[in-house]
Amino acid sequence: PAGDYAQLFTGIRMDRYEYFFRNRYTFAYSGGNVFPVDLTQETYPHYKSSELRTTYWSVPLGFNLKLNKKWSAEAYAFAGLLGKSVNIVRSPKDKTYNPGGLNDFQYGIGASIMRRHLGVSVKYIPTSVFKEGVGPDTNTLSFGIILHLILLHYYLQVNHSYFHFPNKLFLVSP
C-alpha cells in the first residue's frame, strides 16, 4: 500500500547549534552592532575556547519516502524562532546569555537518507545568524550523522559558518 512507502510529516522540534570560534576570537554586541573581539594572550592568558550556542524552536514540513525495507529518505523545509542563546569564553568560563544581535527567526531546508537506524543528513539555513544590518551576513550548512533509536531521534551535526567583519574573516566551526 502507498501509505507504507510515503508520508507527509510535521511537528515541533528543538534545534541546537554550537559555533566554535577559531583564532582566539569571539563577538560582542554594543551600540546596535556586532563586532569581533580579539581574545589576546595578555587579556586571556588561560584561554581554551570560545563558542556561540543557539536554540531554535522549529516547525518542519516534509516528505518521508520508504525506499525498501532497509532504506528511507526525507526532505523538509522548516521555520523557527530563537529560544535561548549564550556566548561562552572558556578562560576559565565566562557566559553571556542572550548576547544580542542574533536573528530571532530562521528558515531552511534539509534532507536525509537512512539505512535502518543509521543515516546522514544535510541542512542549509539561508537566514543569517545575525540580524540584518547588525552583524555579518552568515549562513549555516550542517552535515550530520543520524542515530535513530525507537523513541529517540538523535542528530550529531557539524556546522560550518563564515563570519565576515570589515578587514577580518574568521571561520566558525566545531
Coordinates of N, CA and C in Angstrom, one line a residue:
P1 N 0.8 -1.2 0.0 CA 0.0 0.0 0.0 C 0.9 1.3 0.0
A2 N 0.3 2.3 -0.6 CA 1.1 3.6 -0.7 C 1.4 4.2 0.6
G3 N 0.6 4.0 1.7 CA 0.8 4.5 3.0 C 2.1 4.0 3.6
D4 N 2.5 2.8 3.2 CA 3.7 2.2 3.8 C 5.0 2.8 3.2
Y5 N 4.9 3.5 2.1 CA 6.1 3.9 1.3 C 6.3 5.4 1.4
A6 N 5.2 6.2 1.6 CA 5.4 7.7 1.6 C 4.5 8.3 2.6
Q7 N 5.0 9.3 3.3 CA 4.2 10.1 4.2 C 4.6 11.5 4.4
L8 N 3.7 12.3 4.7 CA 3.9 13.8 4.9 C 4.1 13.9 6.4
F9 N 5.0 14.7 6.9 CA 5.2 14.9 8.3 C 5.4 16.4 8.7
T10 N 5.0 16.7 10.0 CA 5.3 18.0 10.6 C 5.4 17.7 12.1
G11 N 5.6 18.8 12.8 CA 5.7 18.7 14.3 C 6.4 19.9 14.8
I12 N 6.9 19.7 16.0 CA 7.7 20.8 16.7 C 9.0 20.2 17.1
R13 N 10.1 20.9 16.9 CA 11.4 20.3 17.3 C 12.3 21.4 17.8
M14 N 13.3 21.0 18.5 CA 14.3 21.9 19.1 C 15.6 21.7 18.4
D15 N 16.1 22.7 17.7 CA 17.4 22.7 17.0 C 18.4 23.5 17.8
R16 N 19.5 22.8 18.2 CA 20.6 23.5 18.9 C 21.8 23.5 18.0
Y17 N 22.4 24.7 17.9 CA 23.6 24.9 17.1 C 24.7 25.4 18.0
E18 N 25.9 24.8 17.8 CA 27.1 25.3 18.5 C 28.2 25.7 17.5
Y19 N 28.5 27.0 17.6 CA 29.5 27.5 16.7 C 30.8 27.8 17.5
F20 N 31.9 27.1 17.2 CA 33.1 27.3 17.9 C 34.0 28.3 17.1
F21 N 34.5 29.4 17.8 CA 35.3 30.4 17.1 C 36.7 30.0 17.1
R22 N 37.4 30.2 16.0 CA 38.8 29.9 15.9 C 39.6 31.2 16.0
N23 N 40.9 31.0 16.2 CA 41.9 32.1 16.3 C 41.7 33.1 17.4
R24 N 41.2 32.6 18.5 CA 41.1 33.4 19.7 C 40.1 34.6 19.5
Y25 N 39.0 34.4 18.8 CA 38.0 35.4 18.6 C 36.7 35.0 19.3
T26 N 35.9 36.0 19.6 CA 34.5 35.9 19.9 C 33.8 37.1 19.4
F27 N 32.6 37.4 19.7 CA 31.9 38.6 19.3 C 31.2 39.3 20.4
A28 N 31.0 40.5 20.2 CA 30.2 41.3 21.2 C 29.2 42.2 20.5
Y29 N 28.2 42.5 21.2 CA 27.1 43.3 20.7 C 27.0 44.6 21.5
S30 N 27.2 45.8 20.8 CA 27.1 47.0 21.5 C 26.7 48.1 20.5
G31 N 25.9 49.1 21.0 CA 25.5 50.2 20.1 C 24.8 49.8 18.9
G32 N 24.1 48.6 18.9 CA 23.3 48.2 17.8 C 24.1 47.4 16.7
N33 N 25.4 47.1 17.0 CA 26.2 46.4 16.1 C 26.9 45.2 16.7
V34 N 27.2 44.2 15.9 CA 28.0 43.1 16.3 C 29.4 43.3 15.8
F35 N 30.4 43.1 16.6 CA 31.8 43.2 16.2 C 32.7 42.2 16.8
P36 N 33.8 41.8 16.1 CA 34.7 40.8 16.6 C 35.5 41.3 17.8
V37 N 35.8 40.4 18.7 CA 36.6 40.7 19.9 C 37.8 39.7 19.8
D38 N 39.0 40.3 19.8 CA 40.3 39.5 19.7 C 40.6 39.2 21.2
L39 N 40.6 37.9 21.5 CA 41.0 37.4 22.9 C 42.5 37.2 23.0
T40 N 43.2 38.3 23.1 CA 44.7 38.3 23.1 C 45.2 37.5 24.3
Q41 N 46.5 37.0 24.1 CA 47.2 36.3 25.2 C 47.3 37.1 26.5
E42 N 47.5 38.4 26.3 CA 47.6 39.3 27.5 C 46.3 39.4 28.3
T43 N 45.2 39.5 27.6 CA 43.9 39.6 28.2 C 43.3 38.3 28.7
Y44 N 43.5 37.2 28.0 CA 43.0 35.9 28.3 C 44.2 34.9 28.3
P45 N 45.0 34.9 29.3 CA 46.2 34.0 29.3 C 45.8 32.5 29.4
H46 N 44.7 32.2 30.0 CA 44.3 30.8 30.1 C 43.2 30.4 29.2
Y47 N 43.1 31.1 28.0 CA 42.1 30.9 27.0 C 42.1 29.4 26.5
K48 N 40.9 28.8 26.5 CA 40.8 27.4 26.0 C 39.9 27.4 24.7
S49 N 38.8 28.0 24.7 CA 37.9 28.1 23.5 C 36.9 29.1 23.7
S50 N 36.2 29.4 22.6 CA 35.1 30.4 22.5 C 34.0 29.8 21.6
E51 N 32.7 29.9 22.0 CA 31.7 29.4 21.2 C 30.4 30.2 21.4
L52 N 29.5 30.1 20.4 CA 28.2 30.6 20.5 C 27.2 29.4 20.4
R53 N 26.3 29.4 21.3 CA 25.2 28.3 21.3 C 23.9 29.0 21.1
T54 N 23.1 28.5 20.2 CA 21.7 29.0 20.0 C 20.8 27.8 19.9
T55 N 19.6 28.0 20.4 CA 18.5 27.0 20.4 C 17.3 27.7 19.7
Y56 N 16.8 27.0 18.6 CA 15.6 27.4 17.9 C 14.5 26.4 18.1
W57 N 13.3 26.9 18.3 CA 12.1 26.0 18.2 C 11.5 26.1 16.8
S58 N 11.5 25.0 16.1 CA 11.2 24.9 14.7 C 9.9 24.1 14.4
V59 N 9.3 24.4 13.3 CA 8.2 23.5 12.8 C 8.6 23.1 11.4
P60 N 8.9 21.8 11.2 CA 9.3 21.3 9.9 C 8.0 20.8 9.1
L61 N 8.1 20.8 7.9 CA 7.0 20.2 7.0 C 7.8 19.5 5.9
G62 N 7.6 18.2 5.9 CA 8.4 17.4 4.9 C 7.7 16.2 4.4
F63 N 8.5 15.4 3.6 CA 8.0 14.2 3.0 C 9.0 13.1 3.3
N64 N 8.6 12.0 3.8 CA 9.4 10.8 4.0 C 9.0 9.7 3.1
L65 N 10.0 9.1 2.5 CA 9.8 8.1 1.5 C 10.6 6.8 1.9
K66 N 9.8 5.7 2.1 CA 10.5 4.4 2.4 C 10.8 3.8 1.1
L67 N 12.1 3.6 0.8 CA 12.6 3.1 -0.5 C 12.5 1.6 -0.6
N68 N 12.8 0.9 0.5 CA 12.6 -0.5 0.7 C 12.6 -0.9 2.1
K69 N 12.8 -2.1 2.5 CA 12.8 -2.5 3.9 C 13.9 -1.9 4.7
K70 N 15.0 -1.6 4.1 CA 16.2 -1.1 4.8 C 16.4 0.4 4.6
W71 N 16.1 1.0 3.5 CA 16.4 2.4 3.1 C 15.2 3.3 3.2
S72 N 15.4 4.6 3.7 CA 14.4 5.6 3.6 C 15.1 7.0 3.4
A73 N 14.3 7.9 2.9 CA 14.9 9.3 2.6 C 13.8 10.3 3.0
E74 N 14.2 11.5 3.3 CA 13.3 12.5 3.6 C 13.8 13.9 3.2
A75 N 12.9 14.8 2.9 CA 13.3 16.1 2.5 C 12.2 17.0 3.3
Y76 N 12.7 18.2 3.7 CA 11.8 19.0 4.5 C 12.2 20.5 4.4
A77 N 11.3 21.3 4.8 CA 11.5 22.8 5.0 C 11.1 23.1 6.4
F78 N 11.7 24.1 7.0 CA 11.4 24.4 8.4 C 11.5 25.9 8.6
A79 N 10.8 26.4 9.7 CA 10.9 27.7 10.1 C 10.9 27.7 11.6
G80 N 11.6 28.6 12.3 CA 11.7 28.6 13.7 C 12.0 29.9 14.4
L81 N 11.8 29.9 15.7 CA 12.1 31.1 16.5 C 13.2 30.9 17.5
L82 N 14.0 31.9 17.7 CA 15.1 31.7 18.7 C 14.6 31.6 20.1
G83 N 15.1 30.6 20.8 CA 14.6 30.3 22.2 C 15.7 30.9 23.1
K84 N 16.9 30.3 23.1 CA 17.9 30.7 24.0 C 19.2 30.8 23.3
S85 N 20.1 31.7 23.7 CA 21.4 31.8 23.2 C 22.4 32.2 24.3
V86 N 23.6 31.7 24.1 CA 24.7 32.1 25.1 C 26.0 32.1 24.3
N87 N 26.8 33.1 24.6 CA 28.2 33.3 24.1 C 29.1 32.9 25.2
I88 N 30.0 31.9 25.0 CA 30.8 31.4 26.1 C 32.3 31.5 25.7
V89 N 33.1 32.0 26.6 CA 34.6 32.1 26.5 C 35.1 31.3 27.7
R90 N 35.8 30.2 27.4 CA 36.4 29.4 28.4 C 37.8 29.9 28.8
S91 N 37.9 30.6 29.9 CA 39.1 31.2 30.3 C 39.0 31.8 31.7
P92 N 38.7 31.2 32.7 CA 38.1 29.9 32.8 C 36.7 29.8 32.1
K93 N 35.6 30.3 32.7 CA 34.4 30.2 31.9 C 33.6 31.5 32.2
D94 N 33.3 32.2 31.0 CA 32.6 33.5 31.1 C 31.4 33.3 30.1
K95 N 30.2 33.5 30.6 CA 29.0 33.3 29.8 C 28.2 34.6 29.7
T96 N 27.8 34.9 28.5 CA 26.9 36.0 28.2 C 25.6 35.4 27.6
Y97 N 24.5 35.5 28.4 CA 23.2 34.9 28.0 C 22.5 36.0 27.1
N98 N 21.9 35.5 26.0 CA 21.2 36.3 25.1 C 22.0 37.5 24.7
P99 N 23.2 37.3 24.0 CA 24.2 38.3 23.7 C 23.7 39.5 22.8
G100 N 22.6 39.3 22.2 CA 22.1 40.4 21.3 C 22.7 40.3 19.9
G101 N 21.9 40.9 19.0 CA 22.3 41.0 17.6 C 22.0 39.7 16.8
L102 N 21.5 38.6 17.4 CA 21.2 37.4 16.8 C 19.8 37.5 16.1
N103 N 19.7 36.8 15.0 CA 18.4 36.7 14.3 C 17.4 35.9 15.1
D104 N 16.2 36.5 15.3 CA 15.2 35.8 16.1 C 14.4 34.8 15.3
F105 N 14.6 34.8 14.0 CA 13.8 33.9 13.1 C 14.8 33.2 12.1
Q106 N 14.5 31.9 11.8 CA 15.3 31.2 10.8 C 14.4 30.3 10.0
Y107 N 14.8 30.1 8.8 CA 14.1 29.1 8.0 C 15.2 28.4 7.2
G108 N 14.8 27.2 6.6 CA 15.8 26.5 5.8 C 15.2 25.2 5.2
I109 N 16.1 24.4 4.7 CA 15.7 23.1 4.1 C 16.7 22.1 4.5
G110 N 16.2 20.8 4.5 CA 17.1 19.7 4.9 C 16.7 18.4 4.2
A111 N 17.6 17.5 4.3 CA 17.4 16.2 3.7 C 18.2 15.1 4.4
S112 N 17.7 13.9 4.4 CA 18.5 12.8 5.0 C 18.2 11.5 4.3
I113 N 19.1 10.6 4.4 CA 19.0 9.3 3.9 C 19.4 8.3 5.0
M114 N 18.6 7.3 5.3 CA 18.9 6.3 6.3 C 18.9 4.9 5.9
R115 N 19.7 4.1 6.5 CA 19.7 2.7 6.3 C 19.4 2.1 7.6
R116 N 18.2 1.6 7.8 CA 17.7 1.1 9.1 C 17.8 2.2 10.1
H117 N 18.7 2.1 11.1 CA 18.7 3.1 12.2 C 19.9 4.1 12.2
L118 N 20.6 4.1 11.0 CA 21.8 4.9 10.9 C 21.7 5.7 9.6
G119 N 22.0 7.0 9.6 CA 21.9 7.8 8.4 C 22.7 9.0 8.4
V120 N 22.6 9.8 7.3 CA 23.3 11.0 7.2 C 22.3 12.1 6.8
S121 N 22.7 13.3 7.2 CA 21.7 14.4 6.9 C 22.5 15.7 6.5
V122 N 21.8 16.5 5.8 CA 22.4 17.8 5.4 C 21.3 18.9 5.6
K123 N 21.7 20.1 6.1 CA 20.7 21.1 6.3 C 21.3 22.4 5.9
Y124 N 20.6 23.3 5.2 CA 21.0 24.6 4.8 C 20.1 25.6 5.3
I125 N 20.6 26.6 6.0 CA 19.9 27.7 6.6 C 20.3 29.0 5.9
P126 N 19.6 29.6 4.9 CA 20.0 30.8 4.3 C 19.8 32.0 5.1
T127 N 19.0 31.9 6.2 CA 18.8 33.0 7.1 C 20.2 33.3 7.9
S128 N 20.6 34.5 7.9 CA 21.8 34.9 8.6 C 21.7 34.6 10.1
V129 N 22.8 34.3 10.7 CA 22.9 34.1 12.2 C 22.6 35.4 12.9
F130 N 23.1 36.5 12.3 CA 22.9 37.8 12.9 C 21.8 38.6 12.2
K131 N 21.2 39.5 12.9 CA 20.1 40.4 12.3 C 20.7 41.2 11.1
E132 N 19.9 41.5 10.2 CA 20.3 42.3 9.0 C 20.8 43.7 9.4
G133 N 22.0 44.1 9.0 CA 22.5 45.4 9.3 C 23.2 45.5 10.6
V134 N 23.1 44.4 11.4 CA 23.7 44.5 12.8 C 25.0 43.7 12.8
G135 N 25.1 42.6 12.1 CA 26.3 41.8 12.1 C 26.6 41.3 10.7
P136 N 27.6 40.4 10.6 CA 28.0 39.9 9.3 C 26.8 39.0 8.8
D137 N 26.8 38.9 7.4 CA 25.8 38.1 6.8 C 26.4 36.7 6.7
T138 N 25.8 35.8 7.5 CA 26.3 34.4 7.6 C 25.2 33.4 7.3
N139 N 25.6 32.2 6.9 CA 24.6 31.1 6.6 C 25.2 29.9 7.2
T140 N 24.3 29.0 7.5 CA 24.8 27.7 8.2 C 24.5 26.6 7.2
L141 N 25.5 25.7 7.1 CA 25.4 24.5 6.3 C 25.8 23.4 7.3
S142 N 24.9 22.5 7.6 CA 25.2 21.4 8.5 C 25.2 20.1 7.9
F143 N 26.1 19.2 8.3 CA 26.2 17.8 7.9 C 26.1 17.0 9.2
G144 N 25.4 16.0 9.1 CA 25.2 15.2 10.4 C 25.1 13.7 10.2
I145 N 25.2 13.0 11.3 CA 25.0 11.6 11.4 C 23.8 11.4 12.2
I146 N 22.9 10.5 11.8 CA 21.6 10.3 12.5 C 21.7 8.9 13.1
L147 N 21.4 8.8 14.4 CA 21.2 7.5 15.1 C 19.8 7.5 15.6
H148 N 18.9 6.7 15.0 CA 17.5 6.6 15.3 C 17.2 5.4 16.2
L149 N 16.9 5.7 17.4 CA 16.6 4.6 18.4 C 15.2 4.8 18.8
I150 N 14.4 3.9 18.5 CA 12.9 3.8 18.7 C 12.3 5.1 19.0
L151 N 12.3 5.6 20.3 CA 11.7 6.9 20.6 C 12.6 8.1 20.5
L152 N 13.9 7.8 20.3 CA 14.9 8.9 20.3 C 15.4 9.1 18.9
H153 N 15.3 10.3 18.4 CA 15.9 10.7 17.1 C 17.0 11.6 17.3
Y154 N 18.2 11.1 17.3 CA 19.4 11.9 17.7 C 20.2 12.3 16.5
Y155 N 20.6 13.6 16.4 CA 21.4 14.1 15.3 C 22.7 14.5 15.9
L156 N 23.8 14.1 15.3 CA 25.1 14.7 15.5 C 25.4 15.5 14.3
Q157 N 25.5 16.9 14.5 CA 25.7 17.7 13.3 C 27.0 18.5 13.4
V158 N 27.5 18.8 12.3 CA 28.7 19.6 12.2 C 28.3 20.9 11.4
N159 N 28.5 22.0 12.0 CA 28.1 23.3 11.4 C 29.3 24.1 11.0
H160 N 29.2 24.6 9.8 CA 30.3 25.5 9.3 C 29.6 26.8 8.9
S161 N 30.2 27.9 9.4 CA 29.7 29.2 9.0 C 30.8 30.2 9.0
Y162 N 30.9 31.0 8.0 CA 31.9 32.0 7.8 C 31.4 33.4 8.2
F163 N 32.0 34.0 9.2 CA 31.6 35.4 9.6 C 32.6 36.3 9.0
H164 N 32.1 37.4 8.3 CA 33.0 38.4 7.7 C 32.7 39.7 8.4
F165 N 33.7 40.2 9.0 CA 33.7 41.6 9.6 C 34.6 42.4 8.7
P166 N 34.4 43.7 8.7 CA 35.3 44.5 7.9 C 36.8 44.2 8.3
N167 N 37.6 43.9 7.3 CA 39.0 43.6 7.4 C 39.3 42.4 8.2
K168 N 38.3 41.6 8.5 CA 38.6 40.3 9.2 C 37.6 39.2 8.6
L169 N 38.2 38.0 8.5 CA 37.4 36.9 8.1 C 37.8 35.8 8.9
F170 N 36.9 35.2 9.7 CA 37.3 34.1 10.5 C 36.2 33.0 10.5
L171 N 36.7 31.8 10.6 CA 35.8 30.6 10.4 C 35.2 30.2 11.8
V172 N 34.0 29.9 11.8 CA 33.3 29.4 12.9 C 32.9 28.0 12.7
S173 N 33.4 27.1 13.4 CA 33.1 25.7 13.2 C 33.3 24.9 14.5
P174 N 32.8 23.6 14.5 CA 33.0 22.8 15.7 C 34.5 22.3 15.8

